[in-house]
mmCIF file of C-alpha atoms in Angstrom:
data_model
loop_
_atom_site.group_PDB
_atom_site.id
_atom_site.type_symbol
_atom_site.label_atom_id
_atom_site.label_comp_id
_atom_site.label_asym_id
_atom_site.label_seq_id
_atom_site.Cartn_x
_atom_site.Cartn_y
_atom_site.Cartn_z
ATOM 1 C CA MET A 17 11.357 -16.611 -2.367
ATOM 2 C CA SER A 18 11.782 -20.039 -2.208
ATOM 3 C CA ASN A 19 12.901 -23.208 -4.264
ATOM 4 C CA GLU A 20 9.483 -24.559 -2.556
ATOM 5 C CA HIS A 21 7.502 -21.824 -3.040
ATOM 6 C CA ARG A 22 8.152 -21.148 -6.719
ATOM 7 C CA ALA A 23 7.682 -24.149 -7.430
ATOM 8 C CA GLU A 24 3.909 -24.425 -4.711
ATOM 9 C CA LEU A 25 3.382 -20.895 -7.178
ATOM 10 C CA ALA A 26 3.219 -22.501 -10.792
ATOM 11 C CA GLU A 27 0.759 -24.952 -9.699
ATOM 12 C CA PHE A 28 -0.990 -23.277 -8.051
ATOM 13 C CA LEU A 29 -1.293 -20.818 -11.313
ATOM 14 C CA LYS A 30 -1.905 -24.110 -13.307
ATOM 15 C CA ALA A 31 -4.479 -25.776 -11.705
ATOM 16 C CA GLN A 32 -6.676 -22.025 -11.614
ATOM 17 C CA ARG A 33 -6.477 -21.665 -15.165
ATOM 18 C CA ALA A 34 -7.114 -25.792 -15.651
ATOM 19 C CA ARG A 35 -10.528 -24.987 -14.213
ATOM 20 C CA LEU A 36 -11.297 -21.648 -16.476
ATOM 21 C CA THR A 37 -13.198 -21.653 -19.981
ATOM 22 C CA PRO A 38 -12.631 -19.109 -22.715
ATOM 23 C CA LYS A 39 -16.065 -18.080 -22.620
ATOM 24 C CA GLU A 40 -16.214 -17.913 -18.679
ATOM 25 C CA VAL A 41 -13.435 -15.447 -18.920
ATOM 26 C CA GLY A 42 -14.940 -13.219 -22.360
ATOM 27 C CA LEU A 43 -12.983 -14.725 -25.190
ATOM 28 C CA LEU A 44 -14.386 -16.405 -28.118
ATOM 29 C CA GLU A 45 -15.054 -20.458 -27.848
ATOM 30 C CA ASP A 46 -12.547 -22.625 -30.058
ATOM 31 C CA MET A 47 -14.010 -22.336 -33.465
ATOM 32 C CA GLU A 48 -13.461 -26.287 -34.085
ATOM 33 C CA PRO A 49 -14.823 -27.985 -30.195
ATOM 34 C CA GLY A 50 -12.878 -30.584 -29.140
ATOM 35 C CA ARG A 51 -9.146 -30.161 -30.473
ATOM 36 C CA ARG A 52 -8.158 -27.547 -27.342
ATOM 37 C CA ARG A 53 -5.166 -30.503 -26.186
ATOM 38 C CA THR A 54 -4.891 -27.685 -22.906
ATOM 39 C CA PRO A 55 -8.077 -28.168 -19.993
ATOM 40 C CA GLY A 56 -9.466 -25.175 -19.052
ATOM 41 C CA LEU A 57 -7.359 -21.921 -20.168
ATOM 42 C CA ARG A 58 -3.844 -21.852 -22.373
ATOM 43 C CA ARG A 59 -1.124 -20.575 -20.678
ATOM 44 C CA GLU A 60 -0.964 -17.479 -24.593
ATOM 45 C CA GLU A 61 -4.519 -16.693 -22.403
ATOM 46 C CA VAL A 62 -4.256 -16.378 -19.420
ATOM 47 C CA ALA A 63 -1.301 -13.958 -20.004
ATOM 48 C CA GLU A 64 -3.347 -12.184 -22.958
ATOM 49 C CA LEU A 65 -6.004 -11.504 -19.928
ATOM 50 C CA ALA A 66 -3.935 -10.074 -17.746
ATOM 51 C CA GLY A 67 -1.447 -7.701 -19.849
ATOM 52 C CA MET A 68 2.040 -9.037 -20.005
ATOM 53 C CA SER A 69 3.874 -11.392 -22.346
ATOM 54 C CA LEU A 70 3.681 -15.382 -22.280
ATOM 55 C CA THR A 71 7.178 -15.719 -21.954
ATOM 56 C CA TRP A 72 7.264 -13.832 -18.193
ATOM 57 C CA TYR A 73 4.304 -16.170 -17.600
ATOM 58 C CA THR A 74 5.206 -18.997 -18.482
ATOM 59 C CA TRP A 75 8.530 -18.486 -16.339
ATOM 60 C CA LEU A 76 5.938 -18.064 -13.568
ATOM 61 C CA GLU A 77 4.283 -21.588 -14.519
ATOM 62 C CA GLN A 78 8.137 -23.572 -14.632
ATOM 63 C CA GLY A 79 8.462 -21.987 -11.108
ATOM 64 C CA ARG A 80 11.214 -19.904 -12.756
ATOM 65 C CA LYS A 81 13.399 -17.473 -10.583
ATOM 66 C CA ILE A 82 12.466 -13.753 -11.601
ATOM 67 C CA ALA A 83 10.781 -11.719 -9.124
ATOM 68 C CA THR A 84 7.192 -10.831 -8.986
ATOM 69 C CA SER A 85 4.805 -6.825 -8.128
ATOM 70 C CA PRO A 86 2.104 -7.329 -6.511
ATOM 71 C CA GLN A 87 1.002 -5.345 -9.774
ATOM 72 C CA VAL A 88 1.342 -8.449 -11.629
ATOM 73 C CA ILE A 89 -0.332 -10.668 -9.507
ATOM 74 C CA ASP A 90 -2.970 -8.651 -8.482
ATOM 75 C CA ALA A 91 -3.812 -8.664 -12.755
ATOM 76 C CA LEU A 92 -3.397 -12.239 -13.096
ATOM 77 C CA ALA A 93 -5.503 -12.354 -10.516
ATOM 78 C CA ARG A 94 -7.884 -11.034 -11.477
ATOM 79 C CA ALA A 95 -7.163 -12.627 -15.384
ATOM 80 C CA LEU A 96 -7.779 -16.096 -12.853
ATOM 81 C CA GLN A 97 -11.149 -14.594 -11.377
ATOM 82 C CA LEU A 98 -9.652 -15.791 -7.806
ATOM 83 C CA GLU A 99 -11.729 -15.450 -4.900
ATOM 84 C CA PRO A 100 -10.344 -13.122 -2.001
ATOM 85 C CA VAL A 101 -8.852 -16.861 0.071
ATOM 86 C CA GLU A 102 -6.926 -17.070 -3.239
ATOM 87 C CA HIS A 103 -5.621 -13.634 -4.239
ATOM 88 C CA ARG A 104 -3.999 -13.965 -0.387
ATOM 89 C CA HIS A 105 -2.707 -17.507 -1.193
ATOM 90 C CA LEU A 106 -1.109 -16.200 -4.366
ATOM 91 C CA ARG A 107 -0.371 -13.453 -2.929
ATOM 92 C CA ARG A 108 1.406 -14.956 0.101
ATOM 93 C CA LEU A 109 3.309 -17.555 -2.025
ATOM 94 C CA ALA A 110 4.393 -14.832 -4.855
ATOM 95 C CA GLY A 111 5.943 -13.433 -1.519
ATOM 96 C CA LEU A 112 3.862 -10.394 -0.893
ATOM 97 C CA ALA A 113 1.620 -8.695 1.741
ATOM 98 C CA ASP A 114 -2.340 -9.777 2.160
ATOM 99 C CA PRO A 115 -4.207 -7.417 -1.205
ATOM 100 C CA VAL A 116 -5.375 -4.360 1.326
ATOM 101 C CA GLU A 117 -9.307 -5.900 0.825
ATOM 102 C CA HIS A 118 -11.850 -1.808 0.595
ATOM 103 C CA LYS A 119 -12.569 -1.883 -3.026
ATOM 104 C CA ASN A 120 -15.700 -1.861 -4.105
ATOM 105 C CA THR A 121 -17.901 -3.884 -6.768
ATOM 106 C CA GLU A 122 -17.148 -0.024 -9.041
ATOM 107 C CA ASP A 123 -13.587 -0.427 -8.045
ATOM 108 C CA PHE A 124 -13.171 -3.964 -9.614
ATOM 109 C CA ARG A 125 -15.897 -3.282 -12.777
ATOM 110 C CA LEU A 126 -12.944 -0.008 -12.878
ATOM 111 C CA GLN A 127 -10.297 -2.200 -12.555
ATOM 112 C CA ARG A 128 -11.240 -4.522 -15.303
ATOM 113 C CA LEU A 129 -12.174 -1.379 -17.640
ATOM 114 C CA VAL A 130 -9.067 -0.138 -17.127
ATOM 115 C CA ASP A 131 -6.778 -3.633 -17.589
ATOM 116 C CA SER A 132 -8.868 -4.562 -20.897
ATOM 117 C CA MET A 133 -7.059 -1.485 -22.555
ATOM 118 C CA MET A 134 -3.561 -2.969 -21.906
ATOM 119 C CA PRO A 135 -1.052 -2.340 -23.589
ATOM 120 C CA ASN A 136 -2.662 1.226 -23.960
ATOM 121 C CA LEU A 137 -2.087 3.158 -20.269
ATOM 122 C CA ALA A 138 -4.367 3.612 -18.273
ATOM 123 C CA VAL A 139 -5.694 5.247 -15.362
ATOM 124 C CA VAL A 140 -9.276 6.338 -13.548
ATOM 125 C CA HIS A 141 -9.404 9.599 -11.513
ATOM 126 C CA ASN A 142 -12.007 10.852 -8.722
ATOM 127 C CA GLY A 143 -13.521 14.184 -8.856
ATOM 128 C CA PHE A 144 -10.320 15.322 -6.179
ATOM 129 C CA PHE A 145 -7.679 13.901 -9.219
ATOM 130 C CA ASP A 146 -6.695 11.241 -6.775
ATOM 131 C CA PHE A 147 -5.997 7.950 -8.068
ATOM 132 C CA VAL A 148 -8.208 5.506 -7.926
ATOM 133 C CA VAL A 149 -7.385 2.174 -10.032
ATOM 134 C CA TRP A 150 -5.239 2.077 -13.381
ATOM 135 C CA ASN A 151 -3.049 -0.831 -15.623
ATOM 136 C CA ILE A 152 0.324 -2.400 -15.421
ATOM 137 C CA ALA A 153 1.107 -0.152 -18.093
ATOM 138 C CA PHE A 154 0.244 3.122 -16.202
ATOM 139 C CA ALA A 155 2.672 1.745 -13.764
ATOM 140 C CA ARG A 156 5.152 0.781 -15.360
ATOM 141 C CA VAL A 157 5.252 3.778 -18.080
ATOM 142 C CA ARG A 158 4.166 6.518 -15.248
ATOM 143 C CA VAL A 159 3.579 5.841 -12.484
ATOM 144 C CA ASP A 160 2.846 3.784 -9.695
ATOM 145 C CA PRO A 161 0.399 4.946 -7.590
ATOM 146 C CA ALA A 162 0.526 1.809 -4.998
ATOM 147 C CA ASP A 163 4.181 3.324 -4.198
ATOM 148 C CA LEU A 164 3.451 6.949 -3.149
ATOM 149 C CA PRO A 165 2.276 7.343 0.381
ATOM 150 C CA GLU A 166 -1.069 6.889 0.936
ATOM 151 C CA ASP A 167 -2.249 10.734 1.373
ATOM 152 C CA ARG A 168 -0.158 11.732 -2.168
ATOM 153 C CA ARG A 169 -1.914 8.893 -4.106
ATOM 154 C CA ASN A 170 -2.603 12.746 -6.214
ATOM 155 C CA LEU A 171 -1.990 13.855 -9.980
ATOM 156 C CA MET A 172 -1.423 17.389 -8.449
ATOM 157 C CA TRP A 173 0.770 16.318 -5.543
ATOM 158 C CA TRP A 174 2.328 13.735 -8.030
ATOM 159 C CA MET A 175 2.265 16.124 -11.234
ATOM 160 C CA PHE A 176 4.390 19.156 -8.378
ATOM 161 C CA THR A 177 6.186 17.297 -6.277
ATOM 162 C CA ASP A 178 7.317 14.311 -7.742
ATOM 163 C CA GLU A 179 10.858 14.416 -8.452
ATOM 164 C CA ARG A 180 11.302 12.081 -11.335
ATOM 165 C CA ASN A 181 7.701 12.641 -13.361
ATOM 166 C CA ARG A 182 9.047 15.944 -13.666
ATOM 167 C CA ALA A 183 12.302 14.907 -14.490
ATOM 168 C CA MET A 184 11.154 11.873 -17.413
ATOM 169 C CA MET A 185 8.826 14.772 -19.122
ATOM 170 C CA LEU A 186 9.942 16.116 -21.600
ATOM 171 C CA ARG A 187 8.043 19.599 -21.365
ATOM 172 C CA TRP A 188 6.878 18.949 -17.625
ATOM 173 C CA GLU A 189 5.938 23.040 -17.430
ATOM 174 C CA PRO A 190 3.109 22.665 -20.177
ATOM 175 C CA ALA A 191 1.492 20.066 -18.778
ATOM 176 C CA ALA A 192 1.237 21.172 -14.855
ATOM 177 C CA ARG A 193 0.365 24.168 -15.511
ATOM 178 C CA ALA A 194 -2.351 22.768 -17.843
ATOM 179 C CA ILE A 195 -3.314 19.973 -15.430
ATOM 180 C CA LEU A 196 -3.856 23.248 -12.541
ATOM 181 C CA GLY A 197 -5.905 24.612 -14.841
ATOM 182 C CA GLN A 198 -7.656 22.238 -15.225
ATOM 183 C CA PHE A 199 -8.185 21.487 -11.372
ATOM 184 C CA ARG A 200 -8.694 25.210 -10.557
ATOM 185 C CA VAL A 201 -11.804 24.552 -12.405
ATOM 186 C CA ILE A 202 -12.732 21.741 -10.026
ATOM 187 C CA VAL A 203 -11.354 24.437 -7.304
ATOM 188 C CA GLY A 204 -13.853 27.157 -8.025
ATOM 189 C CA ARG A 205 -16.982 24.569 -7.736
ATOM 190 C CA THR A 206 -16.684 23.790 -4.628
ATOM 191 C CA PRO A 207 -13.847 25.779 -2.631
ATOM 192 C CA ASP A 208 -14.565 25.862 0.439
ATOM 193 C CA HIS A 209 -14.214 21.565 0.867
ATOM 194 C CA PRO A 210 -11.903 20.641 2.797
ATOM 195 C CA TYR A 211 -10.230 18.448 1.159
ATOM 196 C CA LEU A 212 -9.878 20.547 -1.553
ATOM 197 C CA THR A 213 -8.254 23.065 0.398
ATOM 198 C CA SER A 214 -5.910 21.297 2.058
ATOM 199 C CA ILE A 215 -4.151 20.206 -1.368
ATOM 200 C CA VAL A 216 -4.068 23.452 -2.163
ATOM 201 C CA ALA A 217 -2.353 24.431 1.463
ATOM 202 C CA GLY A 218 -0.460 21.207 0.496
ATOM 203 C CA LEU A 219 1.596 22.326 -2.883
ATOM 204 C CA ASN A 220 1.457 25.867 -1.701
ATOM 205 C CA ASP A 221 3.908 25.236 1.087
ATOM 206 C CA ALA A 222 5.813 22.598 -1.530
ATOM 207 C CA SER A 223 6.046 24.186 -5.087
ATOM 208 C CA GLN A 224 7.209 27.120 -5.580
ATOM 209 C CA GLU A 225 5.468 26.288 -8.859
ATOM 210 C CA PHE A 226 2.152 26.023 -8.333
ATOM 211 C CA ARG A 227 2.228 28.719 -5.025
ATOM 212 C CA THR A 228 3.004 31.613 -7.971
ATOM 213 C CA TRP A 229 1.171 29.783 -10.695
ATOM 214 C CA TRP A 230 -2.052 29.171 -8.351
ATOM 215 C CA ARG A 231 -2.061 33.325 -7.637
ATOM 216 C CA GLU A 232 -2.596 33.929 -10.964
ATOM 217 C CA TYR A 233 -5.383 31.834 -11.715
ATOM 218 C CA PRO A 234 -5.427 29.661 -14.329
ATOM 219 C CA VAL A 235 -8.960 28.285 -15.470
ATOM 220 C CA GLN A 236 -8.977 25.391 -18.704
ATOM 221 C CA ASP A 237 -10.510 22.113 -19.909
ATOM 222 C CA PHE A 238 -8.888 18.948 -20.898
ATOM 223 C CA ARG A 239 -7.730 19.684 -24.823
ATOM 224 C CA ALA A 240 -5.995 16.459 -26.336
ATOM 225 C CA ALA A 241 -2.258 16.687 -26.051
ATOM 226 C CA THR A 242 0.939 15.070 -27.291
ATOM 227 C CA ILE A 243 3.162 14.820 -24.446
ATOM 228 C CA GLY A 244 6.834 12.779 -23.880
ATOM 229 C CA ILE A 245 8.592 11.542 -21.721
ATOM 230 C CA ASP A 246 12.316 10.381 -21.552
ATOM 231 C CA HIS A 247 11.692 6.798 -20.201
ATOM 232 C CA PRO A 248 14.783 4.936 -18.753
ATOM 233 C CA PRO A 249 15.194 1.818 -20.070
ATOM 234 C CA ALA A 250 12.192 2.644 -22.939
ATOM 235 C CA GLY A 251 13.899 5.860 -24.082
ATOM 236 C CA VAL A 252 12.208 8.639 -25.311
ATOM 237 C CA LEU A 253 8.329 8.355 -25.301
ATOM 238 C CA ASN A 254 5.531 9.863 -26.776
ATOM 239 C CA LEU A 255 1.792 9.978 -25.688
ATOM 240 C CA ASP A 256 -1.271 10.228 -27.466
ATOM 241 C CA LEU A 257 -4.027 11.849 -24.326
ATOM 242 C CA TYR A 258 -8.052 10.876 -23.955
ATOM 243 C CA GLN A 259 -10.509 12.443 -21.775
ATOM 244 C CA LEU A 260 -13.375 10.690 -21.334
ATOM 245 C CA ARG A 261 -16.474 9.623 -18.587
ATOM 246 C CA LEU A 262 -18.394 7.277 -18.083
ATOM 247 C CA VAL A 263 -21.990 7.894 -17.807
ATOM 248 C CA GLU A 264 -22.750 5.480 -15.060
ATOM 249 C CA ASN A 265 -20.771 8.831 -12.142
ATOM 250 C CA PRO A 266 -19.485 11.465 -14.561
ATOM 251 C CA ASP A 267 -16.903 12.366 -11.539
ATOM 252 C CA LEU A 268 -15.223 9.838 -12.664
ATOM 253 C CA VAL A 269 -12.429 10.785 -15.137
ATOM 254 C CA LEU A 270 -10.258 7.512 -17.010
ATOM 255 C CA VAL A 271 -7.890 8.837 -19.060
ATOM 256 C CA GLU A 272 -5.849 7.094 -21.774
ATOM 257 C CA GLN A 273 -2.329 6.890 -23.042
ATOM 258 C CA LEU A 274 -1.604 6.281 -26.325
ATOM 259 C CA PRO A 275 1.835 4.934 -28.278
ATOM 260 C CA ALA A 276 2.014 7.887 -30.186
ATOM 261 C CA THR A 277 3.884 5.665 -33.280
ATOM 262 C CA GLU A 278 4.570 2.341 -33.844
ATOM 263 C CA HIS A 279 8.253 2.585 -32.685
ATOM 264 C CA ASP A 280 6.463 4.164 -29.168
ATOM 265 C CA ARG A 281 3.670 1.503 -29.137
ATOM 266 C CA LEU A 282 6.905 -1.599 -29.573
ATOM 267 C CA ARG A 283 9.328 0.241 -27.039
ATOM 268 C CA ILE A 284 5.823 0.420 -24.554
ATOM 269 C CA ALA A 285 5.851 -3.563 -25.268
ATOM 270 C CA GLU A 286 9.655 -4.368 -24.889
ATOM 271 C CA LEU A 287 9.322 -2.744 -21.537
ATOM 272 C CA LEU A 288 5.972 -4.421 -20.510
ATOM 273 C CA SER A 289 7.242 -8.275 -21.576
ATOM 274 C CA ASP A 290 10.427 -7.404 -18.971
#
């Protein structure tokens, strides 16, 4: 990104921040109206809404030479309630490709939901275990599904074929077996579904463990668990797993991964502030 683009990006962010009020973005209004010196939102409010550190956002507005990822820029677009044309402009200033504009209203609602859970990790899967939406914490700590091949953005493919995930997980096998058991229940409901059968066939070819365990016919519901991962550079992190179903669409599953201890929370917060 050139110096000119960084300066233009900074001015654009300042202008978009100035046009919003706390009430418009769901924040509490000032207890003492009239004392707000900043027109619109404060920097810390934008940073909070986007799930990033105040320091990092301040550097963006100062035009400093820092890297910008698509996930962070898209989170800023949501926090600032940008229209599609403004979102495209923001991405172009950051040196990124235009956003893929195929999400429907439900997807945007889900994205706001997982973003609101920051700094906890949150991801939504559909009835086939495909990744639907996820927040920055999930992308930074576990995986960014946008980096996976489009036909492999699926929990089963990721669990059984992603070597980085396997190396990070302290107890990969129990977790993989648990997820396979849950997936077996899904397949059992519609055994002739072409998409599900394609996943099974592909994983049979790609993973010896999947092929062996699938023949054992395990079935399992979700069980509360704590998983451990060795994350470079954050080190060992322990995460408590929660699974929720959305009443408005029971086929979707929201999985939230909470730091198990205060130490884990601080390590994740440090990772997200970089």
